[in-house]
Short mmCIF file of C-alpha atoms and ligand atoms in Angstrom, two decimals:
data_model
loop_
_atom_site.label_atom_id
_atom_site.label_comp_id
_atom_site.label_asym_id
_atom_site.label_seq_id
_atom_site.Cartn_x
_atom_site.Cartn_y
_atom_site.Cartn_z
CA MET A 1 -8.18 6.54 -23.07
CA LYS A 2 -4.86 5.89 -24.83
CA LYS A 3 -3.61 2.31 -24.69
CA LYS A 4 -0.28 3.37 -23.08
CA ILE A 5 -2.23 4.90 -20.11
CA GLU A 6 -4.70 2.00 -19.98
CA ASP A 7 -1.73 -0.48 -19.74
CA ALA A 8 0.07 1.46 -17.12
CA LEU A 9 -3.10 1.85 -15.00
CA ASN A 10 -3.79 -1.83 -15.30
CA GLU A 11 -0.12 -2.44 -13.97
CA GLN A 12 -0.95 -0.18 -10.97
CA ILE A 13 -4.08 -2.09 -10.20
CA ASN A 14 -2.02 -5.18 -9.90
CA LYS A 15 0.50 -3.41 -7.66
CA GLU A 16 -2.30 -2.20 -5.41
CA PHE A 17 -3.80 -5.64 -5.13
CA PHE A 18 -0.39 -7.04 -4.41
CA SER A 19 -0.06 -4.41 -1.63
CA ALA A 20 -3.30 -5.77 -0.19
CA TYR A 21 -1.95 -9.27 -0.36
CA LEU A 22 1.41 -8.35 1.09
CA TYR A 23 -0.16 -6.53 4.12
CA LEU A 24 -2.64 -9.36 4.71
CA SER A 25 0.29 -11.72 4.78
CA MET A 26 2.01 -9.44 7.32
CA SER A 27 -1.21 -9.38 9.29
CA ALA A 28 -1.17 -13.17 9.42
CA TYR A 29 2.42 -13.27 10.51
CA LEU A 30 1.74 -10.63 13.30
CA GLU A 31 -1.20 -12.65 14.42
CA GLY A 32 1.16 -15.60 14.83
CA GLU A 33 3.47 -13.46 16.78
CA SER A 34 0.64 -12.67 19.34
CA LEU A 35 0.42 -8.99 18.30
CA PRO A 36 -3.32 -8.63 17.50
CA GLY A 37 -3.29 -4.89 17.43
CA ALA A 38 -0.48 -4.81 14.85
CA ALA A 39 -2.29 -7.59 12.92
CA ARG A 40 -5.50 -5.51 12.93
CA TRP A 41 -3.61 -2.44 11.74
CA MET A 42 -2.21 -4.41 8.77
CA GLU A 43 -5.54 -6.04 7.93
CA ILE A 44 -7.18 -2.58 7.69
CA GLN A 45 -4.28 -1.48 5.52
CA ALA A 46 -4.84 -4.42 3.28
CA LYS A 47 -8.50 -3.44 2.81
CA GLU A 48 -7.41 0.14 2.01
CA GLU A 49 -5.15 -1.18 -0.72
CA ALA A 50 -7.97 -3.13 -2.30
CA GLU A 51 -9.96 0.12 -2.29
CA HIS A 52 -7.00 1.85 -4.05
CA ALA A 53 -7.03 -0.78 -6.80
CA MET A 54 -10.84 -0.28 -7.20
CA LYS A 55 -10.41 3.49 -7.58
CA ILE A 56 -8.29 2.94 -10.57
CA TYR A 57 -10.54 0.08 -11.88
CA THR A 58 -13.47 2.56 -11.82
CA HIS A 59 -11.54 5.27 -13.51
CA ILE A 60 -10.47 3.00 -16.33
CA HIS A 61 -14.08 2.02 -17.01
CA GLU A 62 -15.45 5.52 -16.62
CA ARG A 63 -13.10 6.62 -19.35
CA GLY A 64 -14.05 3.87 -21.80
CA GLY A 65 -11.00 1.79 -21.11
CA ARG A 66 -10.79 -2.00 -20.19
CA VAL A 67 -9.45 -3.49 -17.04
CA TYR A 68 -7.31 -6.58 -17.43
CA LEU A 69 -6.50 -8.38 -14.18
CA LYS A 70 -3.16 -9.98 -14.03
CA SER A 71 -1.93 -12.74 -11.75
CA LEU A 72 -0.52 -11.72 -8.43
CA ASP A 73 2.88 -12.74 -7.10
CA GLY A 74 2.90 -14.62 -3.84
CA PRO A 75 3.91 -12.31 -0.87
CA GLU A 76 6.48 -13.23 1.65
CA GLN A 77 5.05 -15.36 4.41
CA THR A 78 7.32 -14.60 7.40
CA TRP A 79 9.71 -12.04 8.74
CA LYS A 80 12.56 -12.24 11.17
CA SER A 81 10.83 -9.76 13.52
CA PRO A 82 7.74 -7.48 13.71
CA LEU A 83 10.20 -4.62 13.15
CA SER A 84 11.41 -6.15 9.90
CA ALA A 85 7.87 -6.66 8.61
CA PHE A 86 7.10 -2.90 9.22
CA GLU A 87 10.47 -1.91 7.66
CA ASP A 88 9.50 -3.96 4.52
CA ALA A 89 6.06 -2.18 4.60
CA LEU A 90 7.86 1.16 4.44
CA LYS A 91 10.13 0.04 1.60
CA HIS A 92 7.03 -1.14 -0.25
CA GLU A 93 5.26 2.19 0.21
CA ILE A 94 8.36 4.01 -1.14
CA PHE A 95 8.23 1.72 -4.16
CA ILE A 96 4.56 2.50 -4.73
CA THR A 97 5.15 6.28 -4.38
CA GLU A 98 7.70 5.94 -7.19
CA SER A 99 5.28 4.03 -9.30
CA ILE A 100 2.59 6.66 -8.80
CA HIS A 101 5.06 9.45 -9.62
CA ASN A 102 5.94 7.55 -12.88
CA LEU A 103 2.21 7.45 -13.78
CA VAL A 104 1.96 11.21 -13.20
CA THR A 105 4.89 11.77 -15.58
CA LEU A 106 3.24 9.54 -18.21
CA ALA A 107 -0.19 11.21 -17.89
CA THR A 108 1.51 14.63 -18.19
CA GLU A 109 3.40 13.57 -21.32
CA GLU A 110 0.22 12.04 -22.87
CA LYS A 111 -1.87 15.14 -21.77
CA ASP A 112 -4.39 12.84 -20.07
CA TYR A 113 -5.70 15.50 -17.64
CA ALA A 114 -8.54 13.33 -16.28
CA THR A 115 -6.03 10.69 -15.28
CA LEU A 116 -3.74 13.27 -13.95
CA ASN A 117 -6.59 14.60 -11.68
CA MET A 118 -7.40 11.08 -10.42
CA LEU A 119 -3.68 10.53 -9.64
CA GLN A 120 -3.40 13.66 -7.45
CA TRP A 121 -5.51 11.81 -4.87
CA PHE A 122 -2.76 9.04 -4.96
CA VAL A 123 -0.01 11.52 -4.67
CA SER A 124 -1.43 12.88 -1.41
CA GLU A 125 -2.32 9.45 -0.12
CA GLN A 126 1.28 8.29 -0.63
CA VAL A 127 2.65 11.11 1.54
CA GLU A 128 0.30 9.88 4.40
CA GLU A 129 1.07 6.27 3.80
CA GLU A 130 4.80 6.76 3.94
CA ALA A 131 4.47 8.94 7.02
CA ASN A 132 2.46 6.24 8.79
CA ALA A 133 4.82 3.51 7.73
CA ARG A 134 7.77 5.55 9.06
CA GLU A 135 6.03 6.21 12.29
CA ASN A 136 5.32 2.47 12.79
CA VAL A 137 8.98 1.58 12.07
CA GLU A 138 10.16 4.16 14.67
CA MET A 139 7.73 2.83 17.27
CA PHE A 140 8.93 -0.76 16.80
CA LYS A 141 12.65 0.32 16.83
CA ARG A 142 12.17 1.93 20.23
CA VAL A 143 10.69 -1.13 21.88
CA GLU A 144 12.90 -3.79 20.24
CA ASP A 145 13.73 -6.30 22.90
CA HIS A 146 11.29 -4.67 25.45
CA PRO A 147 8.32 -6.98 25.82
CA GLN A 148 6.41 -4.44 27.89
CA GLY A 149 7.07 -1.76 25.28
CA LEU A 150 5.93 -4.14 22.46
CA PHE A 151 2.73 -4.83 24.29
CA MET A 152 2.05 -0.89 24.44
CA VAL A 153 2.87 -0.46 20.77
CA ASP A 154 0.52 -3.34 19.95
CA ARG A 155 -2.28 -1.63 22.07
CA ALA A 156 -1.72 1.69 20.23
CA LEU A 157 -1.91 0.08 16.86
CA ALA A 158 -5.18 -1.70 17.83
CA GLN A 159 -6.84 1.73 17.96
CA ARG A 160 -6.80 2.22 14.29
CA GLU A 161 -10.36 2.80 12.95
FE1 OFO B 1 -1.96 1.98 -2.21
O1 OFO B 1 -0.95 2.86 -1.04
FE2 OFO B 1 0.00 1.69 0.04
O2 OFO B 1 0.73 0.65 -1.25
#
């Protein structure tokens, strides 16, 4: 595996673990807001992000590369409302999509077809992640300032498997 690709994939591992950290921080915030369903949704999302990081980790090793774990930035600890936490989650997913697309461009330029193939999974996953994040934002927008509605949204989010 070319050094350029190895470095870029190592960067992405850091971003995926940061995503896990960010969503776990959002989960803790939502727990404190007495929204256990939303907190659970974010906790599951955090676990998925760690799995994303591990997919890239495995790919690097399978290709004879080397993983170098970098330090993680501290995520935000609090938000002004549950809606603003979910809006930040959507912004973050858009940022991650851009990062994946940049990796696709690099792998194409470097003719690294195995990495390109691995990244296709992430391209599809990001479509789903952004769609979910957008749906959540819309749900929270509709129930802003309606405690009863907020309760219903929390119950719906608790259903995530
Ligand atoms: Fe890893 O997909 Fe979200 O960030």
